[in-house]
Structures are given as structure tokens and as C-alpha cells.
Amino acid sequence: MALINDIGKIIFFLFLLLSFFLITAKSERKLPHYLFAAFLLVSVIDLSGFFLPISHNRSIQGLKVSSILLQMPLYYLYVNAACYYNFKLQKKHFLHGLPFLLFFCLFSISGISEPADQIFDLVSTLQYYCYIIAIFWVLKLFRKVYRENYSDNHQHTYKWLFQTTVIFLIGNIFVLLRGFVKDNNPVFIGLYTFSSVFVLFVISWLVLNALYRPNLFAGIDKNLTPVKPVKEMKDEPEQLKILIGFMKTEKPYRDDKLTLQKLAEQMIMSEKQLSQLINQHTGKHFFDFTNEFRINDAKVLLKENHQLTVLEILYEVGFNSKSSFYTAFKKETNQTPTDYRKSGSSLVSDFKSD
């Protein structure tokens, strides 16, 4: 148990360190950082049980136990703030804290009895998984909306939030397994040690990500809604031909910050009309529709402009990161840009030799 005690102290320190970093870090969007810091600080109260002695004060006990009911609401609000740049805390959001207040008052007044503790365990478990489902739903909607309205890649935000949520879910499963084993049992001690090391790994991973990517969350407009799909494709309208012609001649996709709104203004159309035109008549999201032109443009530049580096080309055609360009290019051609360029060069050489 000494090892668990030492790991607990390290975890406690790292949580405080990351919380301090998030609160003080320079960023255009402070709310996601503040909410995640609040989530970590509330988690610290729960994790203090690794090494702090049990207090006999009812209020302190009640705070320590009931604070668990604040963790997932704070994380849920954090996910929303990370996804949407115009998300703001409102009075209704404080309703998420009602279960915490209820149990804190109950435990502070009457103490933590066995029946009350059993009810609390049931409520906290149900709350946890309800929020997990809600978070995955938010992420699913976020991914759909940004692909329909933005040409720049918000995949990094989605990936970070999805991975973090899955890791938290795995950690909770270990906690549930631990609850089925008796205290001081070798299996219990093993699970406790493993879960402690797992938490240490998670917080170290979070610290590194926070240090290397402090401005991860650009966010999208929360007022946007997904376009409803249609079951049957209609005949290609004249407007689509005009749109495709405009994309080929004016090359608006070379703007790495191009959005559905910007393109709609250039086409003198409403956003809804343009979105439906792309979704219903090409079967693609705005994100994929735009990237198709970027990739085709890049393919031409790779073959015809050998003086340009791959990095220069990806920025030229409208991508804003090497990883998103390589992913999109390989998806389209089954080759990396470098391999595509080499294959083009070899074909030219063979043609000349013939």
C-alpha cells in the first residue's frame, strides 16, 4: 500500500500542476481551460483519499464523497466549450450541480450511513454513464457539423476529446471491478495498484498534451445544425454546375479558413441552400467536397511544379497542417504525396525514353 500512497501523492501534485497551467496559460479561449481545470480540481478532492487520513468531520466527508457528482457535469460542460467557440455558461447549467448539493447536504447533516451510501453509489454510477452517452452524442454531432460547414480540419479537437473520454471510461471500469472485490484481498490490492498507475499515466498524458498543444480548441459555431439527409438523389441541377465551375476557376478552397458561410456569400446563395446543394447532390459533406478540389489541385502541382516542396503545395492548395493533408491525400489516391510525385516522375521518364 506504500506504493499506492506514493503514486497518489504524485497524481495529486500533477493534477494541481495541470490545473494551475490551464488557469494561467495564454489562450484565446479561456472557458475550456477553466472548466477542465475545475474538473481536475474536483477530481483532486476524490483522489486525496490515496494518501490523506479519513476525516471524521461530516461536512468534510460529505464534500469528499459527493464531489464525485461534480466531475462528469464539469467534463460535459468542458467538452461543449471545447467544441463550440460561442458556448457560454448560463444559469441553466448550474442545474447539473443539484445532485451534488443534495447529497452534500444529506451527508453533512446525517452522516454517511450504509443505506445512503448504497443509494449514492447507484446514483453516481447512473449519472456517470448518462453523461458518457451525452458526451459521445455531443462529439458525434460536433464531427458532423464541422464536416458540413468547415473546410479546415477540426479532427484534432474531436480526436483529443474522444480519446480522453474513452480513457476516462476505461478508468471507471477498473473502479467498478474494484468494487466487486473485498478490501485487503490480493486481487483488490492489485486492482487498486493498477488503477493508481493508470491514473498516473492518464494525468501524465494530459500534462504533455496541454504543454504541447495549448491552443488546441478553435471551436465551431454551436448554432449550426446538421443537414437532414435525403433518401434519393435528384438530378444534377444547374446550380451545381455553376458551383463546380466557380470552384475550378476561382479556387476559393485555397483559403484554409473557408467555411460554408464564406462560400455561400461568394456564390450569392443562402448557407442552407448551398449546404443542401452539396450534401444532397454530391453525397459529400462540405469538408470532403472542398478537400476533393484541394487534392486535385495538389496532384497537378506535385506533377508539374517540382520546384515546390510538398509542404509549400499543401499550404498553397488550402490545407493548414501536414497531417490532415497526408490523410486526405492518401484517402483519395492510396499514395502519399511524395510517392505520387515519384510515380509521376517515373512515368514522364519512361515516356521520354520511349
Short mmCIF file of C-alpha atoms in Angstrom, two decimals:
data_model
loop_
_atom_site.label_atom_id
_atom_site.label_comp_id
_atom_site.label_asym_id
_atom_site.label_seq_id
_atom_site.Cartn_x
_atom_site.Cartn_y
_atom_site.Cartn_z
CA MET A 1 0.00 0.00 0.00
CA ALA A 2 3.06 2.28 0.40
CA LEU A 3 3.46 2.28 -3.39
CA ILE A 4 -0.18 3.35 -3.84
CA ASN A 5 0.36 6.09 -1.28
CA ASP A 6 3.41 7.43 -3.15
CA ILE A 7 1.65 7.24 -6.53
CA GLY A 8 -1.30 9.09 -5.01
CA LYS A 9 0.95 11.96 -3.95
CA ILE A 10 2.45 12.20 -7.44
CA ILE A 11 -1.02 12.17 -9.03
CA PHE A 12 -2.23 14.82 -6.58
CA PHE A 13 0.73 17.06 -7.44
CA LEU A 14 0.33 16.58 -11.22
CA PHE A 15 -3.40 17.38 -11.08
CA LEU A 16 -2.64 20.60 -9.24
CA LEU A 17 0.18 21.41 -11.67
CA LEU A 18 -2.00 20.90 -14.74
CA SER A 19 -4.86 22.88 -13.17
CA PHE A 20 -2.50 25.79 -12.49
CA PHE A 21 -1.14 25.60 -16.03
CA LEU A 22 -4.64 25.63 -17.58
CA ILE A 23 -5.75 28.59 -15.48
CA THR A 24 -2.64 30.69 -16.23
CA ALA A 25 -1.89 29.62 -19.85
CA LYS A 26 -2.33 32.26 -22.55
CA SER A 27 -5.17 31.30 -24.85
CA GLU A 28 -7.80 32.99 -26.98
CA ARG A 29 -10.48 30.80 -25.41
CA LYS A 30 -10.27 30.62 -21.63
CA LEU A 31 -13.55 28.87 -20.81
CA PRO A 32 -12.48 25.33 -21.90
CA HIS A 33 -9.30 25.69 -19.84
CA TYR A 34 -11.19 26.93 -16.77
CA LEU A 35 -13.76 24.13 -16.97
CA PHE A 36 -11.12 21.44 -17.40
CA ALA A 37 -9.13 22.93 -14.50
CA ALA A 38 -12.29 22.85 -12.36
CA PHE A 39 -12.83 19.21 -13.35
CA LEU A 40 -9.25 18.36 -12.30
CA LEU A 41 -9.50 20.24 -9.01
CA VAL A 42 -12.75 18.46 -8.13
CA SER A 43 -11.07 15.16 -9.03
CA VAL A 44 -8.23 16.06 -6.65
CA ILE A 45 -10.73 16.01 -3.76
CA ASP A 46 -11.63 12.43 -4.62
CA LEU A 47 -8.02 11.37 -5.28
CA SER A 48 -6.84 12.78 -1.93
CA GLY A 49 -8.13 9.52 -0.45
CA PHE A 50 -5.00 7.83 -1.83
CA PHE A 51 -2.85 9.25 0.98
CA LEU A 52 -4.80 11.59 3.29
CA PRO A 53 -6.25 10.17 6.53
CA ILE A 54 -10.04 9.80 6.77
CA SER A 55 -11.66 12.82 8.42
CA HIS A 56 -14.45 12.32 10.96
CA ASN A 57 -15.99 15.70 10.20
CA ARG A 58 -19.35 15.12 8.50
CA SER A 59 -19.06 18.15 6.20
CA ILE A 60 -15.57 17.18 5.02
CA GLN A 61 -16.66 13.59 4.48
CA GLY A 62 -19.78 14.73 2.66
CA LEU A 63 -17.77 17.06 0.42
CA LYS A 64 -15.21 14.38 -0.43
CA VAL A 65 -17.81 11.76 -1.33
CA SER A 66 -20.44 13.93 -3.03
CA SER A 67 -17.83 15.85 -5.09
CA ILE A 68 -17.78 12.83 -7.40
CA LEU A 69 -21.15 14.05 -8.70
CA LEU A 70 -19.49 17.24 -9.97
CA GLN A 71 -16.84 15.52 -12.08
CA MET A 72 -18.88 14.42 -15.09
CA PRO A 73 -21.04 17.58 -15.28
CA LEU A 74 -17.85 19.68 -15.39
CA TYR A 75 -16.32 17.41 -18.00
CA TYR A 76 -19.53 17.52 -20.08
CA LEU A 77 -19.52 21.34 -19.99
CA TYR A 78 -15.81 21.30 -20.86
CA VAL A 79 -16.46 19.16 -23.95
CA ASN A 80 -19.17 21.57 -25.12
CA ALA A 81 -16.91 24.59 -24.54
CA ALA A 82 -14.04 22.89 -26.37
CA CYS A 83 -16.21 22.06 -29.38
CA TYR A 84 -18.07 25.35 -29.75
CA TYR A 85 -16.34 28.75 -29.62
CA ASN A 86 -19.58 30.56 -28.74
CA PHE A 87 -20.60 28.23 -25.91
CA LYS A 88 -21.23 30.20 -22.72
CA LEU A 89 -22.15 29.19 -19.21
CA GLN A 90 -25.78 30.01 -18.42
CA LYS A 91 -27.91 29.79 -15.29
CA LYS A 92 -29.47 26.54 -16.51
CA HIS A 93 -26.04 24.86 -16.48
CA PHE A 94 -25.91 25.15 -12.70
CA LEU A 95 -28.72 22.59 -12.55
CA HIS A 96 -26.01 20.00 -13.24
CA GLY A 97 -24.81 20.61 -9.69
CA LEU A 98 -28.12 19.75 -7.97
CA PRO A 99 -27.29 16.05 -7.28
CA PHE A 100 -24.03 17.16 -5.63
CA LEU A 101 -25.83 19.72 -3.44
CA LEU A 102 -28.49 17.19 -2.44
CA PHE A 103 -26.05 14.52 -1.29
CA PHE A 104 -23.64 17.02 0.27
CA CYS A 105 -26.44 18.40 2.46
CA LEU A 106 -27.66 14.87 3.28
CA PHE A 107 -24.18 13.60 4.25
CA SER A 108 -23.31 16.78 6.17
CA ILE A 109 -26.48 16.55 8.29
CA SER A 110 -26.96 12.83 8.85
CA GLY A 111 -23.54 11.40 8.03
CA ILE A 112 -22.77 8.63 5.55
CA SER A 113 -24.89 5.65 6.54
CA GLU A 114 -24.76 2.34 4.67
CA PRO A 115 -28.22 2.76 3.01
CA ALA A 116 -27.39 6.33 1.97
CA ASP A 117 -24.01 5.18 0.63
CA GLN A 118 -25.68 2.45 -1.46
CA ILE A 119 -28.14 4.95 -2.93
CA PHE A 120 -25.25 7.30 -3.65
CA ASP A 121 -23.29 4.55 -5.46
CA LEU A 122 -26.31 3.79 -7.64
CA VAL A 123 -26.97 7.46 -8.45
CA SER A 124 -23.29 8.22 -9.18
CA THR A 125 -22.97 5.18 -11.49
CA LEU A 126 -26.14 6.07 -13.40
CA GLN A 127 -25.06 9.70 -13.61
CA TYR A 128 -21.62 8.72 -14.92
CA TYR A 129 -22.91 6.63 -17.80
CA CYS A 130 -25.69 9.09 -18.68
CA TYR A 131 -23.05 11.79 -19.08
CA ILE A 132 -20.76 9.46 -21.04
CA ILE A 133 -23.61 8.83 -23.52
CA ALA A 134 -24.36 12.57 -23.66
CA ILE A 135 -20.67 13.37 -24.32
CA PHE A 136 -20.37 10.86 -27.15
CA TRP A 137 -23.55 12.33 -28.64
CA VAL A 138 -22.07 15.86 -28.45
CA LEU A 139 -18.89 14.64 -30.16
CA LYS A 140 -20.84 12.85 -32.88
CA LEU A 141 -22.88 15.99 -33.60
CA PHE A 142 -19.76 18.17 -33.48
CA ARG A 143 -17.97 15.99 -36.04
CA LYS A 144 -20.97 16.03 -38.38
CA VAL A 145 -21.49 19.79 -38.14
CA TYR A 146 -17.87 20.74 -38.74
CA ARG A 147 -17.64 18.46 -41.78
CA GLU A 148 -20.77 20.09 -43.23
CA ASN A 149 -19.73 23.69 -42.59
CA TYR A 150 -15.94 23.99 -42.35
CA SER A 151 -13.12 23.22 -44.74
CA ASP A 152 -10.35 23.34 -42.12
CA ASN A 153 -9.83 20.22 -40.06
CA HIS A 154 -11.23 20.09 -36.52
CA GLN A 155 -10.26 16.42 -36.31
CA HIS A 156 -7.57 17.17 -33.71
CA THR A 157 -10.16 18.57 -31.31
CA TYR A 158 -12.50 15.65 -31.92
CA LYS A 159 -9.70 13.09 -31.55
CA TRP A 160 -8.43 14.63 -28.31
CA LEU A 161 -11.87 14.74 -26.69
CA PHE A 162 -12.85 11.27 -27.93
CA GLN A 163 -9.61 9.68 -26.70
CA THR A 164 -9.83 11.44 -23.32
CA THR A 165 -13.43 10.29 -22.84
CA VAL A 166 -12.57 6.68 -23.75
CA ILE A 167 -9.63 6.71 -21.33
CA PHE A 168 -11.87 8.01 -18.53
CA LEU A 169 -14.39 5.28 -19.37
CA ILE A 170 -11.69 2.59 -19.13
CA GLY A 171 -10.56 4.01 -15.77
CA ASN A 172 -14.12 3.88 -14.46
CA ILE A 173 -14.42 0.21 -15.45
CA PHE A 174 -11.41 -0.56 -13.23
CA VAL A 175 -13.12 1.27 -10.36
CA LEU A 176 -16.29 -0.79 -10.89
CA LEU A 177 -14.29 -4.04 -10.90
CA ARG A 178 -12.58 -3.00 -7.69
CA GLY A 179 -15.98 -2.59 -6.06
CA PHE A 180 -16.74 -6.31 -6.50
CA VAL A 181 -13.61 -7.39 -4.59
CA LYS A 182 -13.21 -7.35 -0.82
CA ASP A 183 -10.74 -4.97 0.84
CA ASN A 184 -7.22 -6.28 1.59
CA ASN A 185 -7.78 -9.11 -0.87
CA PRO A 186 -4.68 -9.61 -3.15
CA VAL A 187 -6.91 -9.04 -6.19
CA PHE A 188 -8.25 -5.82 -4.65
CA ILE A 189 -4.73 -4.57 -3.91
CA GLY A 190 -3.65 -5.48 -7.45
CA LEU A 191 -6.59 -3.63 -9.00
CA TYR A 192 -6.01 -0.66 -6.70
CA THR A 193 -2.33 -0.52 -7.67
CA PHE A 194 -3.09 -0.92 -11.37
CA SER A 195 -5.80 1.76 -11.32
CA SER A 196 -3.37 4.09 -9.49
CA VAL A 197 -0.70 3.56 -12.15
CA PHE A 198 -3.36 4.01 -14.85
CA VAL A 199 -4.44 7.36 -13.38
CA LEU A 200 -0.76 8.40 -13.21
CA PHE A 201 -0.37 7.52 -16.90
CA VAL A 202 -3.52 9.45 -17.84
CA ILE A 203 -2.58 12.62 -15.99
CA SER A 204 0.96 12.49 -17.45
CA TRP A 205 -0.58 12.16 -20.92
CA LEU A 206 -2.89 15.10 -20.22
CA VAL A 207 0.00 17.26 -18.98
CA LEU A 208 2.09 16.55 -22.09
CA ASN A 209 -0.82 17.31 -24.42
CA ALA A 210 -1.62 20.52 -22.58
CA LEU A 211 2.01 21.66 -22.80
CA TYR A 212 2.50 20.82 -26.46
CA ARG A 213 -0.94 21.91 -27.71
CA PRO A 214 -2.14 24.78 -25.51
CA ASN A 215 -4.34 26.27 -28.29
CA LEU A 216 -6.00 23.05 -29.39
CA PHE A 217 -9.56 24.30 -29.41
CA ALA A 218 -10.56 26.63 -32.24
CA GLY A 219 -14.19 25.56 -31.88
CA ILE A 220 -17.12 25.87 -34.27
CA ASP A 221 -20.47 27.66 -34.17
CA LYS A 222 -22.88 25.90 -31.78
CA ASN A 223 -25.89 27.35 -33.60
CA LEU A 224 -25.21 25.25 -36.70
CA THR A 225 -27.29 22.11 -37.15
CA PRO A 226 -26.68 19.03 -39.31
CA VAL A 227 -28.38 18.85 -42.68
CA LYS A 228 -31.10 16.22 -42.88
CA PRO A 229 -30.17 13.52 -45.40
CA VAL A 230 -32.39 12.69 -48.36
CA LYS A 231 -33.13 9.13 -49.42
CA GLU A 232 -32.95 9.69 -53.17
CA MET A 233 -30.51 11.71 -55.23
CA LYS A 234 -32.10 14.26 -57.51
CA ASP A 235 -30.87 15.13 -60.99
CA GLU A 236 -27.85 17.39 -61.06
CA PRO A 237 -29.16 20.98 -61.05
CA GLU A 238 -27.69 23.88 -62.98
CA GLN A 239 -26.61 25.49 -59.71
CA LEU A 240 -24.25 22.59 -59.01
CA LYS A 241 -22.58 23.03 -62.40
CA ILE A 242 -22.13 26.73 -61.63
CA LEU A 243 -20.69 25.89 -58.19
CA ILE A 244 -18.21 23.37 -59.60
CA GLY A 245 -17.19 25.82 -62.31
CA PHE A 246 -16.67 28.52 -59.69
CA MET A 247 -14.53 26.16 -57.57
CA LYS A 248 -12.34 25.28 -60.57
CA THR A 249 -11.84 28.82 -61.89
CA GLU A 250 -11.79 30.99 -58.72
CA LYS A 251 -10.25 28.33 -56.43
CA PRO A 252 -11.90 29.57 -53.17
CA TYR A 253 -10.78 26.34 -51.50
CA ARG A 254 -7.24 27.73 -51.35
CA ASP A 255 -8.43 29.76 -48.35
CA ASP A 256 -7.60 27.46 -45.44
CA LYS A 257 -10.30 29.20 -43.36
CA LEU A 258 -13.03 28.73 -45.96
CA THR A 259 -16.43 28.00 -44.43
CA LEU A 260 -19.82 27.24 -45.84
CA GLN A 261 -20.87 30.78 -44.91
CA LYS A 262 -17.97 32.36 -46.83
CA LEU A 263 -18.58 30.26 -49.93
CA ALA A 264 -22.32 30.96 -49.78
CA GLU A 265 -21.61 34.71 -49.77
CA GLN A 266 -19.32 34.34 -52.80
CA MET A 267 -21.96 32.30 -54.64
CA ILE A 268 -24.73 34.74 -53.57
CA MET A 269 -26.70 31.89 -52.00
CA SER A 270 -28.02 31.14 -48.54
CA GLU A 271 -25.97 28.76 -46.37
CA LYS A 272 -28.87 26.33 -46.19
CA GLN A 273 -29.30 26.32 -49.97
CA LEU A 274 -25.57 25.73 -50.56
CA SER A 275 -25.39 23.04 -47.89
CA GLN A 276 -28.32 21.15 -49.38
CA LEU A 277 -26.85 21.54 -52.87
CA ILE A 278 -23.58 19.91 -51.78
CA ASN A 279 -25.00 17.28 -49.44
CA GLN A 280 -27.93 16.13 -51.50
CA HIS A 281 -26.43 16.25 -54.97
CA THR A 282 -22.82 15.15 -54.37
CA GLY A 283 -23.35 12.89 -51.36
CA LYS A 284 -20.46 14.66 -49.62
CA HIS A 285 -20.04 16.93 -46.63
CA PHE A 286 -18.70 20.44 -47.27
CA PHE A 287 -15.39 19.32 -45.73
CA ASP A 288 -14.96 16.40 -48.17
CA PHE A 289 -16.31 18.41 -51.11
CA THR A 290 -13.71 21.13 -50.54
CA ASN A 291 -10.88 18.69 -49.93
CA GLU A 292 -11.57 16.94 -53.24
CA PHE A 293 -10.70 20.15 -55.10
CA ARG A 294 -7.66 20.70 -52.90
CA ILE A 295 -6.35 17.20 -53.57
CA ASN A 296 -6.91 17.51 -57.34
CA ASP A 297 -5.10 20.85 -57.28
CA ALA A 298 -2.26 19.31 -55.26
CA LYS A 299 -1.94 16.41 -57.71
CA VAL A 300 -1.39 18.84 -60.58
CA LEU A 301 1.18 20.86 -58.62
CA LEU A 302 3.04 17.73 -57.49
CA LYS A 303 3.50 16.60 -61.11
CA GLU A 304 4.02 19.95 -62.83
CA ASN A 305 5.87 22.06 -60.22
CA HIS A 306 8.81 20.05 -58.95
CA GLN A 307 10.44 23.19 -57.56
CA LEU A 308 7.71 23.37 -54.91
CA THR A 309 8.10 21.22 -51.80
CA VAL A 310 5.21 19.11 -50.52
CA LEU A 311 4.86 21.48 -47.57
CA GLU A 312 4.60 24.50 -49.89
CA ILE A 313 2.00 22.72 -52.00
CA LEU A 314 -0.23 21.73 -49.10
CA TYR A 315 -0.37 25.34 -47.90
CA GLU A 316 -0.85 26.56 -51.47
CA VAL A 317 -3.98 24.44 -52.02
CA GLY A 318 -5.60 25.34 -48.70
CA PHE A 319 -4.55 22.75 -46.12
CA ASN A 320 -3.27 24.08 -42.82
CA SER A 321 -1.46 21.02 -41.48
CA LYS A 322 0.76 18.30 -42.87
CA SER A 323 -1.11 15.50 -41.10
CA SER A 324 -4.55 16.49 -42.47
CA PHE A 325 -3.10 16.83 -46.00
CA TYR A 326 -1.40 13.43 -45.92
CA THR A 327 -4.53 11.77 -44.52
CA ALA A 328 -6.81 13.30 -47.16
CA PHE A 329 -4.34 12.67 -49.99
CA LYS A 330 -3.81 9.02 -49.10
CA LYS A 331 -7.56 8.51 -48.76
CA GLU A 332 -8.05 9.85 -52.28
CA THR A 333 -5.07 8.26 -54.09
CA ASN A 334 -3.87 5.39 -51.83
CA GLN A 335 -0.45 7.03 -52.04
CA THR A 336 1.48 9.60 -50.04
CA PRO A 337 2.14 12.91 -51.84
CA THR A 338 5.84 12.02 -52.12
CA ASP A 339 5.10 8.61 -53.64
CA TYR A 340 2.59 10.19 -56.03
CA ARG A 341 5.17 12.72 -57.18
CA LYS A 342 7.77 9.96 -57.69
CA SER A 343 5.32 7.84 -59.69
CA GLY A 344 4.55 10.82 -61.88
CA SER A 345 8.25 11.48 -62.46
CA SER A 346 8.95 7.87 -63.39
CA LEU A 347 6.08 7.87 -65.92
CA VAL A 348 7.47 11.02 -67.52
CA SER A 349 10.94 9.43 -67.70
CA ASP A 350 9.57 6.27 -69.28
CA PHE A 351 7.65 8.31 -71.83
CA LYS A 352 10.75 10.29 -72.80
CA SER A 353 12.88 7.12 -73.11
CA ASP A 354 10.28 5.62 -75.46
#
